[in-house]
Short mmCIF file of C-alpha atoms in Angstrom, two decimals:
data_model
loop_
_atom_site.label_atom_id
_atom_site.label_comp_id
_atom_site.label_asym_id
_atom_site.label_seq_id
_atom_site.Cartn_x
_atom_site.Cartn_y
_atom_site.Cartn_z
CA MET A 1 117.21 67.17 84.00
CA PRO A 2 116.67 70.55 82.22
CA GLN A 3 117.11 70.50 78.42
CA THR A 4 120.40 71.78 77.46
CA HIS A 5 120.85 74.31 74.79
CA PRO A 6 123.91 76.06 73.16
CA ALA A 7 122.53 79.53 74.23
CA SER A 8 121.92 78.71 77.79
CA ALA A 9 121.80 81.42 80.44
CA SER A 10 125.25 80.59 81.71
CA THR A 11 126.74 80.71 78.15
CA LEU A 12 125.20 84.08 77.43
CA ALA A 13 126.20 85.56 80.71
CA ALA A 14 129.79 84.53 80.00
CA SER A 15 129.89 85.86 76.49
CA PRO A 16 128.15 89.06 76.18
CA GLY A 17 128.73 91.33 73.10
CA ARG A 18 131.87 93.46 73.28
CA SER A 19 130.17 96.69 74.04
CA GLN A 20 128.12 94.90 76.80
CA ARG A 21 131.02 93.23 78.22
CA VAL A 22 133.02 96.49 78.38
CA ARG A 23 129.98 98.20 79.98
CA THR A 24 129.46 95.45 82.61
CA LEU A 25 133.20 95.25 83.44
CA ALA A 26 133.39 99.03 83.87
CA VAL A 27 130.28 99.09 85.97
CA PHE A 28 131.59 96.29 88.04
CA GLY A 29 134.82 97.88 88.48
CA LEU A 30 133.21 101.16 89.62
CA ALA A 31 130.90 99.19 91.97
CA THR A 32 133.97 97.36 93.43
CA ALA A 33 135.69 100.54 94.10
CA LEU A 34 132.75 102.11 95.75
CA LEU A 35 132.05 99.10 97.72
CA THR A 36 135.50 98.75 98.94
CA THR A 37 135.36 102.34 100.12
CA ALA A 38 132.10 101.80 101.80
CA CYS A 39 133.03 98.50 103.33
CA GLY A 40 136.40 99.63 104.62
CA SER A 41 138.46 96.91 105.98
CA ALA A 42 139.46 95.51 109.37
CA ASP A 43 139.36 98.98 111.07
CA ALA A 44 135.79 99.77 109.76
CA THR A 45 133.88 101.62 112.19
CA ASP A 46 130.61 100.33 113.68
CA ALA A 47 128.59 102.65 111.54
CA GLU A 48 130.30 101.24 108.38
CA THR A 49 129.67 97.77 109.31
CA ASP A 50 125.76 98.47 109.97
CA ILE A 51 125.16 98.66 106.18
CA VAL A 52 123.55 96.25 103.68
CA ARG A 53 125.06 96.63 100.27
CA ILE A 54 122.76 95.79 97.62
CA ALA A 55 123.27 95.00 93.85
CA ALA A 56 120.46 95.16 91.20
CA ALA A 57 119.86 95.83 87.50
CA ASP A 58 117.99 98.55 86.19
CA ALA A 59 116.41 98.98 82.66
CA SER A 60 115.35 102.64 83.08
CA GLY A 61 118.59 104.24 82.87
CA THR A 62 117.93 106.44 86.06
CA ASN A 63 119.20 106.03 89.71
CA GLY A 64 115.57 106.32 91.29
CA LEU A 65 115.85 109.72 92.84
CA ASP A 66 113.28 111.12 90.41
CA PRO A 67 109.89 109.22 91.04
CA LEU A 68 108.67 110.53 87.63
CA ALA A 69 111.26 108.58 85.88
CA ALA A 70 111.79 105.44 87.85
CA SER A 71 110.81 102.22 86.29
CA ALA A 72 111.84 98.74 87.40
CA GLY A 73 114.91 97.25 89.26
CA ALA A 74 117.23 99.42 91.33
CA SER A 75 115.39 102.69 90.55
CA GLN A 76 112.10 101.31 91.82
CA MET A 77 113.86 100.04 95.00
CA VAL A 78 115.43 103.53 95.65
CA VAL A 79 111.73 105.14 95.15
CA ARG A 80 110.40 102.52 97.52
CA HIS A 81 112.65 103.37 100.36
CA LEU A 82 112.95 107.24 99.93
CA TYR A 83 109.28 107.99 99.30
CA ASP A 84 106.15 106.83 101.09
CA SER A 85 103.29 105.86 98.76
CA LEU A 86 99.62 106.28 99.55
CA MET A 87 98.91 102.64 98.91
CA VAL A 88 101.07 99.48 98.13
CA LEU A 89 100.59 96.01 97.14
CA GLU A 90 102.31 93.59 99.75
CA GLU A 91 101.78 89.72 100.15
CA GLY A 92 98.99 89.82 97.50
CA GLU A 93 96.87 92.45 99.31
CA TYR A 94 96.08 96.17 98.84
CA ARG A 95 97.27 98.08 101.83
CA LEU A 96 97.27 101.67 103.12
CA GLU A 97 100.63 103.27 103.79
CA LEU A 98 100.66 107.04 103.79
CA ALA A 99 96.94 107.19 103.23
CA GLU A 100 94.80 106.36 106.36
CA SER A 101 91.58 105.96 104.23
CA VAL A 102 90.60 106.19 100.50
CA GLU A 103 86.80 106.20 99.96
CA PRO A 104 84.61 106.77 96.98
CA ASN A 105 81.29 108.90 96.66
CA GLU A 106 78.18 107.07 95.71
CA ASP A 107 79.00 107.16 92.02
CA ALA A 108 82.72 106.37 92.44
CA ASP A 109 83.73 109.36 90.30
CA GLU A 110 85.32 111.25 93.29
CA TRP A 111 87.55 109.78 96.00
CA THR A 112 88.22 111.21 99.32
CA VAL A 113 91.80 110.56 100.65
CA THR A 114 92.84 111.14 104.22
CA ILE A 115 96.53 110.97 105.11
CA ARG A 116 98.51 110.25 108.20
CA SER A 117 99.12 113.13 110.52
CA ASP A 118 102.56 111.90 111.84
CA ALA A 119 104.39 111.73 108.46
CA VAL A 120 107.35 113.99 107.89
CA PHE A 121 109.52 114.69 105.03
CA HIS A 122 113.38 114.30 105.24
CA ASP A 123 113.79 118.08 105.47
CA GLY A 124 111.44 118.29 108.54
CA ALA A 125 108.36 119.70 106.94
CA PRO A 126 105.06 117.59 107.62
CA VAL A 127 103.45 115.79 104.80
CA THR A 128 100.18 117.53 103.84
CA ALA A 129 97.20 117.01 101.45
CA ALA A 130 98.70 119.77 99.41
CA ASP A 131 101.79 117.64 98.94
CA VAL A 132 99.65 114.76 97.90
CA ALA A 133 97.65 116.87 95.37
CA PHE A 134 100.95 118.25 93.93
CA SER A 135 102.50 114.64 93.66
CA ILE A 136 99.39 113.25 91.92
CA ALA A 137 99.26 116.15 89.44
CA ALA A 138 102.94 115.59 88.67
CA LEU A 139 102.69 111.84 88.14
CA ALA A 140 99.58 112.50 85.96
CA ALA A 141 101.26 114.75 83.48
CA PRO A 142 104.44 114.69 81.39
CA PRO A 143 107.31 114.08 81.72
CA SER A 144 106.16 111.60 84.23
CA ASN A 145 106.35 108.05 82.89
CA ARG A 146 103.17 107.05 84.74
CA VAL A 147 100.75 109.40 83.00
CA SER A 148 98.68 106.34 81.84
CA VAL A 149 98.18 105.10 85.36
CA TYR A 150 96.63 108.48 86.20
CA ALA A 151 94.78 108.96 82.85
CA ASN A 152 91.44 108.82 84.58
CA VAL A 153 92.23 111.43 87.33
CA ASP A 154 91.06 114.92 86.80
CA PHE A 155 94.14 116.27 88.34
CA GLU A 156 93.55 119.95 87.52
CA ASN A 157 90.42 119.87 89.84
CA ILE A 158 91.78 118.01 92.97
CA GLU A 159 90.67 120.00 95.98
CA VAL A 160 92.61 120.16 99.14
CA VAL A 161 90.01 120.06 101.93
CA ASP A 162 92.15 120.53 104.93
CA GLU A 163 95.74 119.71 106.04
CA HIS A 164 95.19 116.03 105.83
CA THR A 165 92.25 115.41 103.33
CA LEU A 166 91.78 115.97 99.81
CA THR A 167 89.15 114.97 97.15
CA ILE A 168 90.31 113.53 93.75
CA PRO A 169 87.84 113.70 90.81
CA LEU A 170 87.89 111.32 88.04
CA HIS A 171 86.96 111.89 84.37
CA ARG A 172 84.62 109.07 84.63
CA ALA A 173 83.51 106.55 87.39
CA GLY A 174 86.33 104.41 88.63
CA ALA A 175 85.27 101.81 91.24
CA ASP A 176 88.76 100.24 91.03
CA PHE A 177 90.64 103.48 91.63
CA ARG A 178 92.62 102.15 94.60
CA GLU A 179 93.88 99.03 93.02
CA SER A 180 94.26 100.44 89.49
CA THR A 181 95.95 103.47 90.43
CA LEU A 182 97.14 104.08 93.85
CA VAL A 183 98.31 100.61 94.46
CA VAL A 184 100.24 100.63 91.05
CA TYR A 185 102.18 103.71 91.78
CA SER A 186 101.71 106.62 94.33
CA PRO A 187 104.85 108.02 95.88
CA VAL A 188 104.54 111.33 97.61
CA PHE A 189 107.02 114.19 97.52
CA PRO A 190 106.89 117.86 98.70
CA ALA A 191 104.78 120.35 96.73
CA GLY A 192 106.71 122.39 94.34
CA THR A 193 109.53 119.85 93.80
CA VAL A 194 110.96 120.24 90.19
CA ASP A 195 114.69 119.16 91.12
CA PHE A 196 114.65 115.51 92.43
CA SER A 197 118.44 115.47 93.05
CA LYS A 198 118.12 115.71 96.79
CA GLY A 199 115.66 112.86 96.98
CA ILE A 200 113.33 114.29 99.64
CA GLY A 201 110.43 112.09 100.56
CA SER A 202 109.11 110.80 103.69
CA GLY A 203 110.30 107.11 103.48
CA PRO A 204 112.15 105.30 106.08
CA TYR A 205 115.47 106.14 104.45
CA ARG A 206 116.89 109.45 103.45
CA LEU A 207 119.42 110.18 100.64
CA ASP A 208 123.15 110.24 101.80
CA SER A 209 124.88 110.47 98.69
CA HIS A 210 124.74 109.24 95.10
CA ASP A 211 126.33 109.01 91.53
CA ASP A 212 125.06 107.54 88.39
CA GLN A 213 125.79 103.94 89.73
CA THR A 214 125.38 103.88 93.41
CA ILE A 215 123.00 105.37 95.78
CA ARG A 216 123.54 105.40 99.56
CA LEU A 217 120.57 105.87 101.88
CA THR A 218 120.46 106.34 105.69
CA ALA A 219 117.84 105.38 108.18
CA VAL A 220 115.22 107.86 109.33
CA GLU A 221 115.09 107.80 113.21
CA GLY A 222 111.58 108.09 114.35
CA HIS A 223 109.83 107.18 111.25
CA TRP A 224 106.09 106.58 111.65
CA ARG A 225 106.75 102.91 110.74
CA GLY A 226 109.50 102.77 113.33
CA SER A 227 113.14 103.33 112.90
CA PRO A 228 114.61 100.93 110.46
CA PRO A 229 117.01 98.49 112.00
CA VAL A 230 119.79 98.80 109.47
CA ALA A 231 121.44 102.21 109.56
CA THR A 232 122.60 102.37 105.80
CA LEU A 233 121.59 100.82 102.63
CA GLU A 234 123.97 101.09 99.59
CA ILE A 235 122.22 100.23 96.27
CA THR A 236 124.58 99.75 93.14
CA ILE A 237 123.42 99.21 89.66
CA ILE A 238 125.17 96.03 88.38
CA PRO A 239 123.40 94.99 85.16
CA ASP A 240 124.69 91.63 84.81
CA ALA A 241 123.25 88.77 87.02
CA THR A 242 126.37 86.69 87.02
CA ALA A 243 128.48 89.78 88.10
CA ARG A 244 125.99 90.44 90.95
CA LEU A 245 126.36 86.90 92.11
CA ASN A 246 130.16 86.99 91.79
CA ALA A 247 130.23 90.24 93.78
CA LEU A 248 128.19 88.51 96.57
CA LYS A 249 130.52 85.46 96.49
CA ASP A 250 133.59 87.86 96.90
CA GLN A 251 131.88 89.67 99.79
CA GLN A 252 131.78 93.00 97.93
CA ILE A 253 127.96 93.08 98.48
CA ASP A 254 125.53 91.62 100.94
CA TYR A 255 122.37 91.12 98.81
CA ALA A 256 122.12 90.35 95.05
CA VAL A 257 118.62 91.22 93.55
CA GLY A 258 117.79 88.81 90.77
CA ILE A 259 120.31 86.05 90.19
CA SER A 260 120.03 83.63 87.25
CA ALA A 261 118.50 80.14 87.84
CA THR A 262 121.86 78.85 86.60
CA GLY A 263 123.64 80.83 89.32
CA ALA A 264 121.22 79.77 91.95
CA GLN A 265 121.86 75.97 91.14
CA THR A 266 125.56 76.53 91.92
CA ILE A 267 125.04 77.84 95.36
CA THR A 268 122.23 75.72 96.64
CA ASP A 269 124.72 73.85 98.84
CA ASN A 270 126.78 76.95 99.87
CA ASP A 271 126.11 77.57 103.46
CA GLU A 272 127.62 80.98 103.21
CA ILE A 273 124.87 82.29 100.85
CA THR A 274 121.09 82.21 101.50
CA LEU A 275 118.66 82.05 98.59
CA HIS A 276 115.34 84.05 98.78
CA ASN A 277 112.58 82.54 96.54
CA GLY A 278 109.36 84.63 96.44
CA GLY A 279 107.30 82.08 94.49
CA LEU A 280 104.21 83.00 92.55
CA GLU A 281 103.42 85.95 94.74
CA THR A 282 106.44 88.03 93.66
CA ALA A 283 107.09 86.15 90.41
CA PHE A 284 107.69 87.64 86.98
CA ALA A 285 105.16 86.73 84.28
CA LEU A 286 107.39 86.10 81.14
CA SER A 287 105.70 86.58 77.75
CA PHE A 288 106.44 86.64 73.98
CA ALA A 289 103.99 89.48 73.44
CA MET A 290 102.00 89.74 70.17
CA ASN A 291 100.55 93.11 69.12
CA GLN A 292 97.07 92.48 67.79
CA GLN A 293 96.98 95.66 66.05
CA LEU A 294 100.11 94.96 63.89
CA GLU A 295 100.65 92.49 61.16
CA PRO A 296 100.65 89.52 61.17
CA PHE A 297 99.29 89.35 64.75
CA ASP A 298 96.07 91.04 63.79
CA ASP A 299 95.02 87.72 62.48
CA PRO A 300 93.72 85.63 65.43
CA ARG A 301 94.84 82.51 63.73
CA VAL A 302 98.44 83.62 63.86
CA ARG A 303 98.19 84.30 67.69
CA GLU A 304 96.56 80.82 68.31
CA ALA A 305 99.35 79.28 66.31
CA VAL A 306 102.07 80.93 68.11
CA ARG A 307 100.48 79.77 71.50
CA LEU A 308 99.95 76.28 70.40
CA ALA A 309 103.63 75.89 69.09
CA ALA A 310 105.01 76.67 72.52
CA ASP A 311 106.15 73.73 74.81
CA ARG A 312 105.88 75.81 77.97
CA GLN A 313 107.16 73.11 80.30
CA ALA A 314 110.31 72.85 78.07
CA LEU A 315 110.66 76.64 78.00
CA VAL A 316 110.43 76.71 81.85
CA ASP A 317 112.84 73.91 82.27
CA THR A 318 115.49 75.32 80.06
CA ALA A 319 115.21 78.99 81.07
CA LEU A 320 114.18 78.70 84.83
CA LEU A 321 115.91 75.38 85.70
CA GLY A 322 113.21 74.70 88.45
CA PHE A 323 112.95 78.19 89.69
CA GLY A 324 109.56 78.73 88.05
CA GLU A 325 106.54 77.15 86.52
CA PRO A 326 104.43 77.24 83.25
CA ALA A 327 101.93 79.87 82.63
CA ALA A 328 98.71 80.14 80.62
CA ASP A 329 98.57 83.45 78.80
CA VAL A 330 97.02 85.69 81.52
CA VAL A 331 98.84 87.37 84.37
CA GLY A 332 97.78 86.77 87.86
CA GLY A 333 98.26 83.07 88.46
CA GLY A 334 98.00 81.95 91.89
CA LEU A 335 96.69 85.24 93.14
CA PRO A 336 93.22 86.37 94.24
CA GLY A 337 90.63 87.03 91.57
CA TYR A 338 92.26 84.68 88.95
CA SER A 339 89.71 83.18 86.67
CA GLU A 340 89.05 79.52 87.32
CA ALA A 341 88.25 78.88 83.57
CA ILE A 342 92.00 79.48 82.61
CA THR A 343 93.61 76.10 82.41
CA ALA A 344 97.12 74.76 81.25
CA ARG A 345 97.77 74.82 77.42
CA SER A 346 99.51 72.02 75.63
CA GLN A 347 101.68 72.09 72.58
CA ASP A 348 100.04 71.07 69.34
CA LEU A 349 102.49 71.39 66.64
CA GLN A 350 100.26 70.06 63.89
CA ALA A 351 97.48 72.50 64.69
CA ALA A 352 99.93 75.30 64.85
CA ARG A 353 101.33 74.32 61.36
CA ASP A 354 97.94 74.23 59.94
CA LEU A 355 97.16 77.64 61.29
CA PHE A 356 100.33 79.15 60.15
CA GLU A 357 99.83 77.66 56.66
CA ALA A 358 96.24 79.03 56.29
CA ALA A 359 97.51 82.56 57.41
CA GLY A 360 100.52 82.29 54.94
CA VAL A 361 103.13 82.93 57.76
CA THR A 362 106.53 81.25 57.29
CA GLU A 363 108.91 83.72 59.19
CA LEU A 364 108.60 85.96 62.27
CA THR A 365 110.92 88.28 64.16
CA LEU A 366 111.05 88.45 67.89
CA ARG A 367 112.61 91.57 69.62
CA THR A 368 114.37 90.14 72.66
CA GLY A 369 117.09 90.45 75.16
CA GLU A 370 118.30 89.11 78.49
CA ILE A 371 115.78 91.42 80.27
CA LEU A 372 115.61 88.78 82.90
CA PRO A 373 117.96 85.92 83.36
CA GLY A 374 117.01 83.01 81.08
CA MET A 375 114.94 85.08 78.75
CA MET A 376 117.40 84.53 75.70
CA SER A 377 117.52 80.83 76.49
CA ALA A 378 113.82 80.76 76.19
CA ALA A 379 113.86 82.71 72.92
CA GLN A 380 116.45 80.38 71.42
CA LEU A 381 114.45 77.36 72.50
CA PHE A 382 111.18 78.87 71.11
CA LYS A 383 112.93 79.29 67.87
CA GLN A 384 113.32 75.65 67.70
CA GLN A 385 109.78 75.02 68.61
CA LEU A 386 108.49 77.41 65.85
CA ALA A 387 110.65 75.77 63.28
CA GLU A 388 108.89 72.45 64.15
CA ALA A 389 105.69 74.29 63.34
CA GLY A 390 107.06 75.36 60.01
CA VAL A 391 108.05 78.98 61.01
CA GLU A 392 111.49 80.49 61.05
CA LEU A 393 111.95 82.84 63.89
CA VAL A 394 114.61 85.59 63.64
CA LEU A 395 115.90 86.90 67.05
CA ASP A 396 116.50 90.70 67.05
CA GLU A 397 118.50 90.97 70.17
CA THR A 398 118.44 94.35 72.23
CA PRO A 399 120.85 95.01 75.09
CA ALA A 400 119.04 94.55 78.39
CA ASP A 401 120.06 98.00 79.88
CA THR A 402 118.23 99.77 76.95
CA TYR A 403 115.38 97.40 76.44
CA TYR A 404 112.87 99.79 78.11
CA ALA A 405 114.62 103.00 77.59
CA GLU A 406 112.04 104.34 75.12
CA LEU A 407 108.69 103.54 76.75
CA GLU A 408 106.75 105.32 74.02
CA LYS A 409 107.99 102.90 71.38
CA LEU A 410 107.28 99.65 73.21
CA ALA A 411 103.92 99.33 71.52
CA THR A 412 105.42 99.68 68.05
CA HIS A 413 107.03 96.28 68.06
CA PRO A 414 104.73 93.47 66.64
CA PHE A 415 106.51 90.69 68.61
CA GLN A 416 108.70 91.01 71.64
CA ALA A 417 109.95 89.37 74.76
CA PHE A 418 108.33 90.90 77.80
CA TYR A 419 107.82 90.43 81.46
CA TYR A 420 105.31 91.75 84.02
CA ALA A 421 105.00 91.65 87.62
CA ASN A 422 102.74 88.97 88.60
CA ARG A 423 99.88 90.97 90.06
CA PRO A 424 96.10 90.26 90.62
CA ALA A 425 94.53 90.23 87.22
CA ALA A 426 92.28 93.23 88.18
CA VAL A 427 95.45 95.40 88.79
CA HIS A 428 97.35 94.13 85.75
CA LEU A 429 94.50 94.66 83.32
CA SER A 430 93.65 98.15 84.59
CA ALA A 431 97.33 99.21 84.57
CA VAL A 432 98.71 97.63 81.47
CA THR A 433 96.11 96.95 78.85
CA VAL A 434 94.37 100.40 78.82
CA GLU A 435 94.66 102.48 75.72
CA THR A 436 97.30 105.03 77.08
CA ALA A 437 99.58 102.47 78.78
CA PRO A 438 102.97 102.33 77.42
CA PHE A 439 103.18 98.74 78.46
CA ASN A 440 100.02 97.75 76.26
CA VAL A 441 102.38 95.77 74.10
CA THR A 442 99.67 93.29 73.07
CA GLY A 443 97.73 96.09 71.28
CA THR A 444 94.29 95.67 73.03
CA THR A 445 91.46 97.12 70.84
CA SER A 446 88.88 99.81 71.39
CA GLN A 447 86.19 97.16 71.82
CA TYR A 448 88.24 95.73 74.66
CA TRP A 449 88.79 99.19 76.28
CA THR A 450 85.01 99.70 76.34
CA LYS A 451 84.41 96.55 78.19
CA LEU A 452 87.29 97.41 80.56
CA ALA A 453 85.96 100.90 81.31
CA GLU A 454 82.48 99.41 81.88
CA ALA A 455 83.94 96.88 84.49
CA GLN A 456 85.86 99.60 86.18
CA THR A 457 82.70 101.63 86.89
CA ILE A 458 80.86 98.76 88.65
CA VAL A 459 80.74 99.78 92.28
CA ASP A 460 79.66 96.50 93.66
CA ASP A 461 82.86 94.57 94.37
CA ASP A 462 81.38 91.16 93.52
CA GLU A 463 79.86 92.34 90.24
CA ARG A 464 83.09 94.09 89.34
CA SER A 465 85.07 90.91 89.99
CA ALA A 466 82.83 88.99 87.82
CA ALA A 467 83.25 91.46 85.08
CA PHE A 468 87.07 91.34 85.38
CA THR A 469 86.83 87.52 85.26
CA ARG A 470 85.21 87.82 81.81
CA LEU A 471 87.96 90.01 80.68
CA GLN A 472 90.56 87.53 81.65
CA ASP A 473 88.79 84.76 79.94
CA GLY A 474 88.72 86.81 76.70
CA PHE A 475 92.47 87.41 77.13
CA TYR A 476 92.93 83.58 77.58
CA GLU A 477 90.93 82.88 74.36
CA SER A 478 92.31 85.38 71.93
CA GLY A 479 94.64 87.93 73.60
CA GLY A 480 98.11 88.85 72.41
CA ASP A 481 100.35 87.35 75.19
CA LEU A 482 102.05 83.89 74.83
CA LEU A 483 102.52 83.97 78.69
CA TRP A 484 104.74 80.99 78.87
CA GLY A 485 106.12 80.92 82.49
CA TYR A 486 106.44 82.46 85.77
CA ALA A 487 109.89 83.09 86.95
CA TYR A 488 110.29 83.08 90.61
CA GLN A 489 112.37 86.12 91.72
CA ILE A 490 115.53 84.65 93.25
CA ASP A 491 117.59 86.90 95.31
CA ALA A 492 120.72 85.91 97.26
CA SER A 493 122.32 87.17 100.39
CA HIS A 494 124.79 86.60 103.04
CA PRO A 495 123.09 84.70 105.93
CA ARG A 496 123.64 87.68 108.19
CA VAL A 497 120.93 89.61 106.20
CA GLY A 498 117.29 88.70 107.36
CA ASN A 499 113.76 89.81 107.41
CA VAL A 500 113.74 91.08 103.79
CA THR A 501 110.43 90.93 102.17
CA ILE A 502 109.78 91.02 98.39
CA SER A 503 106.87 92.72 96.87
CA GLN A 504 106.20 93.14 93.09
CA GLY A 505 109.91 92.26 92.58
CA VAL A 506 111.12 94.95 94.85
CA PRO A 507 112.91 93.87 98.03
CA TRP A 508 111.93 95.85 101.06
CA PHE A 509 114.73 96.40 103.73
CA GLY A 510 112.57 98.66 106.08
CA ALA A 511 112.44 95.88 108.56
CA ALA A 512 115.76 94.06 107.54
CA SER A 513 118.12 92.82 110.27
CA LEU A 514 121.80 91.92 110.33
CA GLY A 515 122.77 88.80 112.38
#
């Protein structure tokens, strides 16, 4: 039986602050009105019934039409369906999408990309190497929020070889260019695009209409992947997980992305709703992240004490209610390339107390919020666990819908609740822990960056894998993440919605079906 706590997920969901409540209800009301219009009633046409209505949260404050600004949640889902990417990560594997091949030169400091010849933008223009070159250059420079992903790309010297081929030089050798850059984020849009309001990509869905809360997409007949079986997707931003589930129960939507564990428990026996559990492969890695460059976490004794104070199983039981499992401070559990030296950590309150006393720490402040269902429950319980180790934890709660609004400030917080997509460790370390990454919330140091850069230059796959294993082991021993659990992504839908796959937390409806 999960441990009960006054601030359980259900309690928090039912009692948001006044401003959050007003916002949630307003959004829900808007969504309801729009969905009523979209759904119609008994006289709905065939076209109107061939629709999947989806609700998701989004922490970026955008609707996803602009791939330079999209982040996580609904905006990322819109990008995924509007824009083809050069490469993607699916089912734990790196896969080519718009690219037919991505090959390095001998020193891995220049890569040749060849793209498909049958891809077409939604305005009818063919996708060319010039479009890819423009897209990479745009992603690599402000105002793109993915500049850090492309920090090693010498985008000013990309060369278009022919209509379907280009060469991409790097500032330094990067043998992991495919997994550290293109797999992380590589949507392609037409050369010269500065206004993304039309959402023109080459993905399997094109933009039909939108406002700030709802984006309606229609299937592209004859897409190179095949025509999507579902004619229309309607994606509505509903920040609150309980509101999303209630909308599903009331048949106002067909698919709810990310419901709470508490909500999932209430519908396990409901034949009218299907649960989608992605397991570790699509899980979120949940952290209380300590910035190693900021006091008091620049003291390794404090980081170790925080990790030893945590009862991870209790945190998982309380926050995830059986829809997750404990983690051991390094992202990538259960995926290829994870270090075998990383083992489960146990709570040791006496050792934690001794370390805190030696470091002179009696109080900590944690920036937190319900950024994923259950996160506030975990923070409340961790407050109790730290108290048992002699440290008072102050919870500084930030609204979930603005938590990631200022990416440039994320690394300025000494201690904060955070979550990552559970990706292979090599992808995670290259994308998140580099000097320029806004998500480098654990404050990795220059000594670490040197080791990471050396690992990234190793051309031999086995030797590079060994180097990344050593980096993982270092994180496990003294890194800044208290990575306490993996939360399975739990989506819910009406049974008629089938063949939806989830990758990196983003549902893919390109092959979805309606029963």
